Coordinates of C-alpha atoms (C1' of nucleotides) in Angstrom, one line a residue:
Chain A
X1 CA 33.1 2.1 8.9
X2 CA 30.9 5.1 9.4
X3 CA 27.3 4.1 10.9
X4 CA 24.1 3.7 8.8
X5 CA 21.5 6.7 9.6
X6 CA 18.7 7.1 7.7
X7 CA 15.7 10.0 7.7
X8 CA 12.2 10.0 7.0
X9 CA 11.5 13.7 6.3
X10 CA 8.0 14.4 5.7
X11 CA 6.1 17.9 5.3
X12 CA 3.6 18.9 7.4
X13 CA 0.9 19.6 4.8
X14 CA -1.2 16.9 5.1
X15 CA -2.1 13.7 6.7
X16 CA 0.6 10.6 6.6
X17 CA 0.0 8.8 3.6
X18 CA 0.6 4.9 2.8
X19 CA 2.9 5.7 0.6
X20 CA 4.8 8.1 3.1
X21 CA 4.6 5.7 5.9
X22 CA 5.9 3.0 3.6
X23 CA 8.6 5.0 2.7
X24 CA 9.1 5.7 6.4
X25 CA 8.9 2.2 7.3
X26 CA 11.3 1.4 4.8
X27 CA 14.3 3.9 6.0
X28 CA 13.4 2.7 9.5
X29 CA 14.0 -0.5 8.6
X30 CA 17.4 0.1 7.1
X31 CA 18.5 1.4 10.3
X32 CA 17.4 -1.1 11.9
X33 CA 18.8 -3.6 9.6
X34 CA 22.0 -2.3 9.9
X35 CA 22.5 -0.8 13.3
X36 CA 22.2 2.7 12.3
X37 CA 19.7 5.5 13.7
X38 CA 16.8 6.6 12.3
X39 CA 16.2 10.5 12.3
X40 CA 13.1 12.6 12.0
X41 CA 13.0 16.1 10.0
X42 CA 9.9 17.8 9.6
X43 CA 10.1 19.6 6.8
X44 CA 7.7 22.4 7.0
X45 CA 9.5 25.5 5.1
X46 CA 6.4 26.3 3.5
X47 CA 5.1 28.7 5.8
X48 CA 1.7 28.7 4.2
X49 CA 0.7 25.3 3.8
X50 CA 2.4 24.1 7.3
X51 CA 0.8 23.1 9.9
X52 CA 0.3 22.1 13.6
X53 CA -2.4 19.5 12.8
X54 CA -1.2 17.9 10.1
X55 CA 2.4 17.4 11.8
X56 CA 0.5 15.8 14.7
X57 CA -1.0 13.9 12.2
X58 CA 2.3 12.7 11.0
X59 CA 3.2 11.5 14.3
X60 CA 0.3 10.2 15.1
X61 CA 0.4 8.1 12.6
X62 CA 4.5 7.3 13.2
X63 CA 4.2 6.1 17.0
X64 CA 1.0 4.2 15.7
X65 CA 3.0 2.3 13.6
X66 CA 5.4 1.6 16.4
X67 CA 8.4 3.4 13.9
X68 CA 10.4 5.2 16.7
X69 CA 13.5 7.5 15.5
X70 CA 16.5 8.1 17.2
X71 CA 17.2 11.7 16.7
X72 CA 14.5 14.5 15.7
X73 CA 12.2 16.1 15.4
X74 CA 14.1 18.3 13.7
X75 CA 12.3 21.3 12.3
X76 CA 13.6 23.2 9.0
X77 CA 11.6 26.4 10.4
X78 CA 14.6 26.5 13.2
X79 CA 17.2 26.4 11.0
X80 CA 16.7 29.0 8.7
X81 CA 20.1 30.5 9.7
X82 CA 22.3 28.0 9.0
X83 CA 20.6 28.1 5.2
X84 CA 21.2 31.5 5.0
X85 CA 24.6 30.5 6.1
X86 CA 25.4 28.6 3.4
X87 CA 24.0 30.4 1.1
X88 CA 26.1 33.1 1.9
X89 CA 29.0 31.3 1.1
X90 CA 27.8 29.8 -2.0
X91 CA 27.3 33.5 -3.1
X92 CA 30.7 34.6 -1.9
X93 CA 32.2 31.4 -3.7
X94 CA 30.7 32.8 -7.1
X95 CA 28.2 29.2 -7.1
X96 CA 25.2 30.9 -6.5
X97 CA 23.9 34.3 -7.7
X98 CA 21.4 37.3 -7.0
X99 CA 18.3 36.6 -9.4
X100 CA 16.0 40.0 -10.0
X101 CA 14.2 38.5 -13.0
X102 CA 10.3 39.0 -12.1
X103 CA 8.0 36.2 -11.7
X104 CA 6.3 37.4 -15.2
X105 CA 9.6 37.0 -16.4
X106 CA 9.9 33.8 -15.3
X107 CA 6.7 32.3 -16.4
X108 CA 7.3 33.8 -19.7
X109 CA 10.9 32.4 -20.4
X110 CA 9.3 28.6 -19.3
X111 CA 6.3 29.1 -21.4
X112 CA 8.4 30.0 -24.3
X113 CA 10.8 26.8 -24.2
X114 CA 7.3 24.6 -23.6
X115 CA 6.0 26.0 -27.0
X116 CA 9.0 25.4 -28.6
X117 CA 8.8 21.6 -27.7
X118 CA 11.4 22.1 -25.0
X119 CA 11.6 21.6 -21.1
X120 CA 10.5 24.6 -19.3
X121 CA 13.8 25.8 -17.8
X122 CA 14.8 29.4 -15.9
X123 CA 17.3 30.5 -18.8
X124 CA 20.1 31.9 -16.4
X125 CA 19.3 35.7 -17.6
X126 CA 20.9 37.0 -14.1
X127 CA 23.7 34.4 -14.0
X128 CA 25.7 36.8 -16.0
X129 CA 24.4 40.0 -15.4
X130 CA 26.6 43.0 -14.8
X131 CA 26.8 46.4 -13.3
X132 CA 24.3 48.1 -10.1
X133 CA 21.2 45.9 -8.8
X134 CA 18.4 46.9 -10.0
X135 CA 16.8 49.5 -7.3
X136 CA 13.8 48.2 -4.9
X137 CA 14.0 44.7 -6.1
X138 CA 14.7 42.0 -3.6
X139 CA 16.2 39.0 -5.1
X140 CA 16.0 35.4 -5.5
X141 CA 19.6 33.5 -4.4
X142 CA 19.7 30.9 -7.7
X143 CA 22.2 28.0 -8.1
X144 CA 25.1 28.0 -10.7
X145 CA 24.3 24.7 -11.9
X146 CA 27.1 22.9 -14.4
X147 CA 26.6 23.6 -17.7
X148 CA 27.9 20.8 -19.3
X149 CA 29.0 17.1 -18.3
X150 CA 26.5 15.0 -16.4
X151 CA 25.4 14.1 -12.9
X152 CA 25.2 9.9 -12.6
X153 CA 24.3 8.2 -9.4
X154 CA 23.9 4.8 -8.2
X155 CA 20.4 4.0 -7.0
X156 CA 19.7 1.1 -5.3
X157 CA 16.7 0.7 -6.3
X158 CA 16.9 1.9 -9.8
X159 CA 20.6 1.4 -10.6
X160 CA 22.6 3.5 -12.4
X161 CA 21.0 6.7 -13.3
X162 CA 22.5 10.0 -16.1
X163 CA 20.9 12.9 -16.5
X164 CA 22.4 15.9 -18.3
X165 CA 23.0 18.9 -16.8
X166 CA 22.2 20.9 -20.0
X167 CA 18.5 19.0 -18.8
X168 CA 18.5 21.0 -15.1
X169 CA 18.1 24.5 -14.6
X170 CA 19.4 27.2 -12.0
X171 CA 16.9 26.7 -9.9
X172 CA 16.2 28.6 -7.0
X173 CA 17.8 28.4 -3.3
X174 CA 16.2 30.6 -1.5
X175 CA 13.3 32.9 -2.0
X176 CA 11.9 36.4 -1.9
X177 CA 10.9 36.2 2.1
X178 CA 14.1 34.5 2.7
X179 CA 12.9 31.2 3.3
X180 CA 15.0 28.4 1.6
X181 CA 13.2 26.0 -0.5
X182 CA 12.9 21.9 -0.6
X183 CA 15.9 21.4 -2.5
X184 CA 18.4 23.5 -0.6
X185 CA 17.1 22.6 2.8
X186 CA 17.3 19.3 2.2
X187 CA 20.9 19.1 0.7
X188 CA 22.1 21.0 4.0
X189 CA 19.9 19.0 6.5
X190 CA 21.1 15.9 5.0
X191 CA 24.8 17.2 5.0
X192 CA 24.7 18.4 8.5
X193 CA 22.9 15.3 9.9
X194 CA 25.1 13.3 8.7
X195 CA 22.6 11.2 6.5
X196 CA 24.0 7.9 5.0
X197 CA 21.2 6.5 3.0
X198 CA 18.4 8.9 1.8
X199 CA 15.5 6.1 1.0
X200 CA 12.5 8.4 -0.4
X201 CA 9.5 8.4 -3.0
X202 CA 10.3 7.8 -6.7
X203 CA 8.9 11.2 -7.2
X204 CA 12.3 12.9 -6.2
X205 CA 14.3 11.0 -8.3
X206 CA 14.6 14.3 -10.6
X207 CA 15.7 15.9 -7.8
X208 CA 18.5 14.1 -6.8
X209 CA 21.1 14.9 -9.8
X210 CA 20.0 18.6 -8.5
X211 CA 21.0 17.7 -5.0
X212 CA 24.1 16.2 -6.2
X213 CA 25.2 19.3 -7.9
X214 CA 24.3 21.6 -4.7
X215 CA 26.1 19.0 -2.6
X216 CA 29.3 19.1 -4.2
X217 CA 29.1 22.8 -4.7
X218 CA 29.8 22.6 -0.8
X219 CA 32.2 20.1 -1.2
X220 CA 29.6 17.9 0.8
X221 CA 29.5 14.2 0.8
X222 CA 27.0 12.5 -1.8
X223 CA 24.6 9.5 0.4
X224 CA 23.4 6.9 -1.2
X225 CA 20.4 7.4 -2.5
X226 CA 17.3 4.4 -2.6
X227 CA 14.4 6.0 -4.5
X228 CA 11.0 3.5 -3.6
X229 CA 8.8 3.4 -6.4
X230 CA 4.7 5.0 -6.1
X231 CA 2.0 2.9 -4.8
X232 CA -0.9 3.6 -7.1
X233 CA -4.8 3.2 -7.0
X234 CA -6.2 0.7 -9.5
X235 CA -6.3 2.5 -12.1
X236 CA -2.9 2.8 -12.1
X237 CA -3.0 6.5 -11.3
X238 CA -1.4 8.0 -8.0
X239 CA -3.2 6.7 -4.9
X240 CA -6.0 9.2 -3.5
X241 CA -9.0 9.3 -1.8
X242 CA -11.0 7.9 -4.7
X243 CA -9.3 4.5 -4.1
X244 CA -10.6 4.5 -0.6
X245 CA -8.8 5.2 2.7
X246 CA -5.0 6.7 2.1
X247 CA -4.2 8.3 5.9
X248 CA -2.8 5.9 8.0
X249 CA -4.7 7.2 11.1
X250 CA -8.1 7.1 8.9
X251 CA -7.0 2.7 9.0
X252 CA -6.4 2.8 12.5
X253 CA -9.9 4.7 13.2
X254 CA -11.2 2.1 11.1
X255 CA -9.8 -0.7 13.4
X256 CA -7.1 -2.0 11.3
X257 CA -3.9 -3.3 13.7
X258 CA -0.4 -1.6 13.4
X259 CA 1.5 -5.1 12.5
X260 CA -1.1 -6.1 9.9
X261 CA -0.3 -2.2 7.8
X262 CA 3.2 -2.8 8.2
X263 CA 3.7 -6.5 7.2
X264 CA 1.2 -5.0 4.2
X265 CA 3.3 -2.1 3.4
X266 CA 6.5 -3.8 3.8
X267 CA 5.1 -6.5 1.2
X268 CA 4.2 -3.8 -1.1
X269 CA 6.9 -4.1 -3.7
X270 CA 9.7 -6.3 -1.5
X271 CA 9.5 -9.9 -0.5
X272 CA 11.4 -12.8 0.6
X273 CA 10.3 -15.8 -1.6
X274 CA 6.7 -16.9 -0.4
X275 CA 6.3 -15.6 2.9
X276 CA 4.0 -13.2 3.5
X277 CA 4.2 -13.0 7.3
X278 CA 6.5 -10.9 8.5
X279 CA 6.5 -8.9 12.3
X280 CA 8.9 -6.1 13.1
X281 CA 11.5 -8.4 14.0
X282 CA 11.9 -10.7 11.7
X283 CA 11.6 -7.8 8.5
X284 CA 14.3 -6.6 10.5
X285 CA 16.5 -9.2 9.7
X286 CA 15.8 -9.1 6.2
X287 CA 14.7 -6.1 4.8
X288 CA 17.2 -4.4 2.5
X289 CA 16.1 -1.6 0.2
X290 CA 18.5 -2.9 -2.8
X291 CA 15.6 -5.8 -2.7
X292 CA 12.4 -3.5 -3.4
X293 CA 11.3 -3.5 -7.1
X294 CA 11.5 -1.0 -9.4
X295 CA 8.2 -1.4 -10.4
X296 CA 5.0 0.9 -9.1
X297 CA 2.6 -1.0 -7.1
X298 CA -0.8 -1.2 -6.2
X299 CA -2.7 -0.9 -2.7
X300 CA -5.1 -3.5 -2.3
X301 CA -7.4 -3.2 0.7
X302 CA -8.7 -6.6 0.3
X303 CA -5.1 -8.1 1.1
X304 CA -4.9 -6.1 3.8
X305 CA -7.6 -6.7 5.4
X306 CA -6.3 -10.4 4.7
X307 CA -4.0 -9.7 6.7
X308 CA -5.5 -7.8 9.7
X309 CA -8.1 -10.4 9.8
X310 CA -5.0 -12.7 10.1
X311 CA -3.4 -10.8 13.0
X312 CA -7.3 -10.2 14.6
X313 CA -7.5 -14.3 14.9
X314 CA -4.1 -14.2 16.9
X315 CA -4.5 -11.4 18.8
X316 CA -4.3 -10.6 23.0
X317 CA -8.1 -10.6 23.8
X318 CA -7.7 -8.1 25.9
X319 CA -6.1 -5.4 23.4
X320 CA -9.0 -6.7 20.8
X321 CA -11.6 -5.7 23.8
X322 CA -10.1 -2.0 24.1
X323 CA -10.0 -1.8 20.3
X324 CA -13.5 -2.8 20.2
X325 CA -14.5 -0.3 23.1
X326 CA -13.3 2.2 20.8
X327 CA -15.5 1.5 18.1
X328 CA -18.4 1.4 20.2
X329 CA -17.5 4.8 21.3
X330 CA -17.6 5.8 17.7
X331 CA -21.3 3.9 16.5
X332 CA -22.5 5.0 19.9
X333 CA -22.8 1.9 21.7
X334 CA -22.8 1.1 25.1
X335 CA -20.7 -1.6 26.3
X336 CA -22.5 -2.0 29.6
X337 CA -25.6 -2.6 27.8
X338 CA -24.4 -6.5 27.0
X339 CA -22.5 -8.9 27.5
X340 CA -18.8 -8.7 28.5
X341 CA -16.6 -7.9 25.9
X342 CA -14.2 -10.9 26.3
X343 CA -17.1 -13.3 25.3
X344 CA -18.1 -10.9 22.2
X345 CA -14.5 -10.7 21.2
X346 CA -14.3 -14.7 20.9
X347 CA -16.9 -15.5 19.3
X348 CA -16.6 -12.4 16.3
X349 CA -12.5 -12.4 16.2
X350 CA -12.6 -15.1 13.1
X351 CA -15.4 -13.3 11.2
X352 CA -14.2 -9.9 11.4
X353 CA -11.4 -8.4 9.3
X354 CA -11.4 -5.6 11.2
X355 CA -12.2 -3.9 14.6
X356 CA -15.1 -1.4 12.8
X357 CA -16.3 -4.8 11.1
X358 CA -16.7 -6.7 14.4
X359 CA -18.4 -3.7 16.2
X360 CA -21.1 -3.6 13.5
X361 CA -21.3 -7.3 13.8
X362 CA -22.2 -7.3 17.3
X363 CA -24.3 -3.9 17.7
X364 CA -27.3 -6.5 18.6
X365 CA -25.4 -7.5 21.4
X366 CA -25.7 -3.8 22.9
X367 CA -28.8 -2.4 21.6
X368 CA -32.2 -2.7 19.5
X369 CA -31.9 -3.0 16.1
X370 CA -33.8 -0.7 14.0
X371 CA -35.8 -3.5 11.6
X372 CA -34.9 -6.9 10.4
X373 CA -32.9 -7.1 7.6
X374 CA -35.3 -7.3 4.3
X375 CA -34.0 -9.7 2.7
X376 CA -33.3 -12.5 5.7
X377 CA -36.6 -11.7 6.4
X378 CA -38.3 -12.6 3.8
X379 CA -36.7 -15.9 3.3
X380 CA -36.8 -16.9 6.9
X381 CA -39.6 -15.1 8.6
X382 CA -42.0 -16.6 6.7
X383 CA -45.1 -17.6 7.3
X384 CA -44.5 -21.1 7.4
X385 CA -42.0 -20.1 10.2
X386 CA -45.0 -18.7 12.9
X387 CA -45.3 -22.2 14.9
X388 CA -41.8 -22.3 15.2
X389 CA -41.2 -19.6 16.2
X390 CA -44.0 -19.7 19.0
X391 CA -42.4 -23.2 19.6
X392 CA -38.8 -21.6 20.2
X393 CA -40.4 -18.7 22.5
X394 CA -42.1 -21.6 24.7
X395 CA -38.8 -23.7 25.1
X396 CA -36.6 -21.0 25.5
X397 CA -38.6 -19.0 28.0
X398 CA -38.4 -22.6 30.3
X399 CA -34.6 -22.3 30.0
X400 CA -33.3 -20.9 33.3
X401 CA -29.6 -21.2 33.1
X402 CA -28.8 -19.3 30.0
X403 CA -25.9 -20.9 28.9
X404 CA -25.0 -22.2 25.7
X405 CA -25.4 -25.9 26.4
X406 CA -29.2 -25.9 27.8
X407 CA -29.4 -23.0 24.8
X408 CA -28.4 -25.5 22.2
X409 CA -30.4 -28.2 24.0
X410 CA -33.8 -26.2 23.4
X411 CA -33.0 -25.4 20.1
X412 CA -32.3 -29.1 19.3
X413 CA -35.2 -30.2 21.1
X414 CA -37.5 -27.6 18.7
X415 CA -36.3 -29.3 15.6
X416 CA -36.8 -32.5 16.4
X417 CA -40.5 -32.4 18.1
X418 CA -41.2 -30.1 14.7
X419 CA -39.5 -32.6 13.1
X420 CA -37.0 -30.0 10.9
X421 CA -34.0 -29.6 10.0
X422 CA -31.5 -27.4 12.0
X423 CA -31.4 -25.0 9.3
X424 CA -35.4 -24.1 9.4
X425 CA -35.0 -23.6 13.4
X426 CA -32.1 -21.8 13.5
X427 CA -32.2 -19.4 10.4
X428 CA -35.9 -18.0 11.5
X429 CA -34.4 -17.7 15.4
X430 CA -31.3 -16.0 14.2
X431 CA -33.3 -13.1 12.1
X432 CA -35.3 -13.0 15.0
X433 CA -33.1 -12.0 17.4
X434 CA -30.3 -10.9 15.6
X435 CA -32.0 -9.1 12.2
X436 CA -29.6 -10.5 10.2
X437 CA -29.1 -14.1 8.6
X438 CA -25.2 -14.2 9.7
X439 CA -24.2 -14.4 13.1
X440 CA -21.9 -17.2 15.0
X441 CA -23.0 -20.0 15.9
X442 CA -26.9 -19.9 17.1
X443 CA -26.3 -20.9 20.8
X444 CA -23.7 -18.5 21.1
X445 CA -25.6 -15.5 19.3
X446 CA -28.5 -16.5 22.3
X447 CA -26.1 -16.8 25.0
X448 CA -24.8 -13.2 23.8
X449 CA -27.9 -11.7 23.0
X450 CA -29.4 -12.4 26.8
X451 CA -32.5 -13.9 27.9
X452 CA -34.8 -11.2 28.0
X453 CA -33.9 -9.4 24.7
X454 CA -34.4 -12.9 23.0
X455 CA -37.7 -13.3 24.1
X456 CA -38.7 -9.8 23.7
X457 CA -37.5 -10.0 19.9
X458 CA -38.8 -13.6 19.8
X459 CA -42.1 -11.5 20.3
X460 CA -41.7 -9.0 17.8
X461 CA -40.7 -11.6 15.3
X462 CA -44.0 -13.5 15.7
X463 CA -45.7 -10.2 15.4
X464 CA -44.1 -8.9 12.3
X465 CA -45.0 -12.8 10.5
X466 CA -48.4 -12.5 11.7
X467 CA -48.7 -9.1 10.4
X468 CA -47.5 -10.5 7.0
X469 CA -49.8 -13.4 7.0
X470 CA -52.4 -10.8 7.4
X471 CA -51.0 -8.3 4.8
X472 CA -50.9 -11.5 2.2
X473 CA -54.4 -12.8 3.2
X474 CA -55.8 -9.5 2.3
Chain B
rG1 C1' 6.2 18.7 -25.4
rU2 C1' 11.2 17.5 -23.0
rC3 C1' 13.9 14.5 -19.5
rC4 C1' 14.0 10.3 -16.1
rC5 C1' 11.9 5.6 -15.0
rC6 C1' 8.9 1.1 -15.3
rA7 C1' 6.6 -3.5 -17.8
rU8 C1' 5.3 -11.9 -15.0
rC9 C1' -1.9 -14.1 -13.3
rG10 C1' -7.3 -8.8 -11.9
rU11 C1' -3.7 -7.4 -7.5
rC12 C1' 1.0 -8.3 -4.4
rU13 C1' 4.9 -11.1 -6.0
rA14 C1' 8.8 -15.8 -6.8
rG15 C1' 11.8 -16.5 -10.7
rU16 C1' 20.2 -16.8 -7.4
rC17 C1' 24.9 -13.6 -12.7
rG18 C1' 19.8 -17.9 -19.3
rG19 C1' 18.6 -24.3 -18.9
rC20 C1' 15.6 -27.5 -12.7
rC21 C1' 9.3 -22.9 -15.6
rU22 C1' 4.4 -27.7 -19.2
rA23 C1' 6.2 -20.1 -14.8
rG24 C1' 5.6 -21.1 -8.1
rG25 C1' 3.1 -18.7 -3.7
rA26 C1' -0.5 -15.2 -1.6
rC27 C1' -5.1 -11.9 -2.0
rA28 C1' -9.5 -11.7 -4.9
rC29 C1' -12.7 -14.9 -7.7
rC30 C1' -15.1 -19.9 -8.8
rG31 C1' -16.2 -25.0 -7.1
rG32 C1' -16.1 -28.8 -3.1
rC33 C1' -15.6 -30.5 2.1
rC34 C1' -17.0 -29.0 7.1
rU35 C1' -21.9 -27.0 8.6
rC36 C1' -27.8 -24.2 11.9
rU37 C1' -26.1 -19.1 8.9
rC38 C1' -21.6 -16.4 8.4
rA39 C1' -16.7 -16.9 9.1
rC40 C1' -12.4 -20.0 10.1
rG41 C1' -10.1 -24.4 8.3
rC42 C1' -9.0 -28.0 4.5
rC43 C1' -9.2 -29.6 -0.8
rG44 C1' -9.5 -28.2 -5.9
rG45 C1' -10.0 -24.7 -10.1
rC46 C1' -9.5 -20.1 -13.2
rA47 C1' -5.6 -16.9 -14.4
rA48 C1' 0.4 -13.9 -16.5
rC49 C1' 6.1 -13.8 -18.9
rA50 C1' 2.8 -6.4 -23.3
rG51 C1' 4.3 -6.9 -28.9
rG52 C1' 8.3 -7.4 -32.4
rG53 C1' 13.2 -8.2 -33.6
rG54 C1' 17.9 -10.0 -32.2
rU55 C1' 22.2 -12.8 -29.1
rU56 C1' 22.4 -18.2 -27.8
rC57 C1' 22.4 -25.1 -28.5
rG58 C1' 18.7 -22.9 -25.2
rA59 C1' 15.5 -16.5 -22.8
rA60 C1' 10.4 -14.7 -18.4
rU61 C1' 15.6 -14.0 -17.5
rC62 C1' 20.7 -10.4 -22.0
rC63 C1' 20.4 -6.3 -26.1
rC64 C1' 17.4 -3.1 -29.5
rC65 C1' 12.8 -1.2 -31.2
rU66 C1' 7.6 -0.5 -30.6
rU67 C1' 3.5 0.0 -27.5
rG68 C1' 1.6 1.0 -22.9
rG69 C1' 2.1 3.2 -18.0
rG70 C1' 4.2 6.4 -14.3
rG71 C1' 7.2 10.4 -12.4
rA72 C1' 9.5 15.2 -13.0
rC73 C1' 9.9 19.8 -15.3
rG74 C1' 7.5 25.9 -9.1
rC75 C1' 10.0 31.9 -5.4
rC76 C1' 5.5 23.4 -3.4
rA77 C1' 7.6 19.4 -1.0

RNA sequence: GUCCCCAUCGUCUAGUCGGCCUAGGACACCGGCCUCUCACGCCGGCAACAGGGGUUCGAAUCCCCUUGGGGACGCCA
């Protein structure tokens, strides 16, 4: 039995996508599965649009994701000889010919056949041409596809799938400046690497019955082919930037962990009755691409940050602490200028989805905030709220060990010799020193906030109620 | 336009080769409990088999049509 190896074969033009990492994630996993290896081919034969930064990108976004492949990078760019190869011998075996028609020519013929109601198709004009070349012309090498029968394939995804070859054209194998193009490189890639199981997007699944042709033009063995259906936006057209974040890296910036994207992606259109947990290991044992739907799905951010807010709660404090360095890096914060990370990683890990979410939760912690927010601040700096406040700044200025239990203790001890309730104590006290009206627990946001920058804002507080007591007497 | 493909709650999906489905789980949403706020947790609720024909004792599950949606038609990948 010959061994499983899958590819992931992504051009360098752009960023790593969801959907291409899914798609990655899924051939990984097959490998994996089965005990096969798991190549990597950069396919980056468009000289223009190619390049450096984008395949870094790609990577990036690969070791990220913790997908590792066995064999690659391999790079179509350095193997433009063996194309030319093969294309030779195509051309010698009378499957492939010269093609001088112009690219007016071209565009005319497929304009023609769309007005006519038809599919634009090359119509073959140099397939039978006779006689001398035409003179300071270089041609295009075009496949002889079959003109009759039909190409069928077994997806295992999609099943059984026909297409006519009257439907597919002679389409092109190699262009003007010599370089081959997607379809050609990719049937000889796959050929020579020896590729079991080509698991890609849905949107090649016209392609294949023209790979299948090539392929058996060389005599080359057909893989099996699993074609993974789109993820879409919510409007149900292909996912892009308007739906929000689609690099993979741009999710990691925003401090989104590794496990919590894949056990998202690999949910996206498979599943295994009602779980929705899955790490590495255990998709491992299950995945199987003959399980994914057929069906197009749709990314939804809020599930994933489900999710990551899932894998946050049980995460090593000590990775969540160089995650959240990172961020502060990013907003510009200081983590010297606070408390230790450890203690603002524990008390925000269960109300923050995500690593960005928990550094903006906790920018008080480091530095001055700019203004209370408006709306806390009207409902709970009040002016009704002046003695207690003054009340709070008086206890908690006599507390000297600033822990939470003393911490609590004052605040306690305000509400019941104002004789209040918790919430009219706490609520002012946590907009005063915090801005905001949600923070944890109130003798944990003191004990992170500090001594001094509680009293200081304890200050200010009484100072901006006073200044609206005066602004309403007025 | 032509070809290929798809169709269960708003979203991700379960639904073994038809009966156990008055269609299950999860996210989101709504309500409650907990409670100093938020969050977590727990409890409960809302919510779907696109429509129409068949086949069958019986269909979300099989077949056909309609409708809707997506993808592909490049000297891009």
């Amino acid at each position: 039995m010959t061994t499983v190896r899958t590819r992931f074969a992504p051009s360098p033009t752009g960023y790593l996508h969801v959907g291409g990492a899914r798609t990655a994630l899924f051939s990984w996993l097959y490998a994996r599965r089965f005990g096969g290896k798991f190549v990597l081919r950069v396919e980056d034969t468009d000289l223009e649009r190619s390049t450096e930064a984008a395949e870094q990108a790609i990577l990036d976004g690969l070791q990220w994701l913790g997908l590792d492949y066995d064999e690659g990078p391999y790079y179509q760019t350095q193997r433009f000889e063996r194309y030319r190869e093969i294309a030779r011998q195509l051309l010698d075996e009378g499957l492939a010919y010269h093609c001088y028609c112009s690219q007016e020519r071209v565009d005319a013929v497929r304009e023609a056949a769309r007005s006519q109601g038809l599919k634009p198709r090359y119509d073959g004009h140099c397939r039978d041409r006779h006689g001398a070349a035409p003179a300071g012309v270089t041609p295009v090498l075009r496949f002889k596809n079959p003109l009759d029968g039909e190409v069928v394939f077994d997806d295992q995804v999609f099943g059984r799938i026909a297409v006519a070859n009257s439907e597919l054209d002679d389409l092109v194998l190699i262009r003007r400046n010599g370089a081959p193009m997607y379809n050609f490189a990719v049937v000889v890639d796959d050929s020579d690497m020896r590729i079991t199981h080509v698991i890609r997007g849905e949107d090649h699944i016209n392609n294949t019955p023209r790979q299948i042709n090539i392929l058996q033009a060389l005599g080359a063995h057909v893989p099996q082919y699993a074609h993974v259906p789109l993820i879409r936006g919510g409007d149900g057209k292909k996912l892009s930037k308007r739906h929000g974040a689609v690099s993979i890296t741009q999710y990691r910036d925003e401090g989104f962990l590794p496990e919590a994207m894949l056990n998202y992606l690999a949910r996206l259109g498979w599943s295994h009755g009602d779980e929705e947990i899955f790490d590495l290991d255990r998709l491992t044992q299950l995945f199987d691409v003959a399980d994914v739907n057929r069906a197009p799905s749709v990314f939804d951010q809020d599930k994933l940050r489900w999710l990551n807010q899932h894998y946050v709660k049980a995460a090593d404090s000590e990775r969540l602490q160089a995650l959240l360095s990172e961020q502060f890096d990013a907003l510009g914060l200081d983590a010297a200028n606070g408390p230790p990370l450890a203690e603002t990683v524990e008390a925000l890990r269960e109300r923050a989805p995500t690593l960005a979410d928990m550094a903006h939760a906790s920018d008080y912690f480091y530095s001055e905030f700019d203004a209370f927010d408006e709306k806390s601040a009207k409902k709970h700096l009040t002016v009704g709220s002046a003695p207690v406040l003054q009340r709070l700044q008086e206890c908690l200025g006599k507390v000297e060990n600033w822990q939470r239990p003393p911490l609590e203790a004052a605040v306690t001890q305000v509400s019941e010799a104002l004789s209040l309730k918790m919430g009219k104590v706490a609520q002012p006290l946590r907009v005063a020193i915090s801005g905001r009206a949600a923070t944890p627990p109130i003798d944990v946001t003191l004990a992170l906030v500090g001594r001094e920058r509680t009293l200081s804002r304890l200050s200010k507080a009484q100072e901006y109620v006073a200044a609206r007591t005066a602004g309403a007497e007025s």
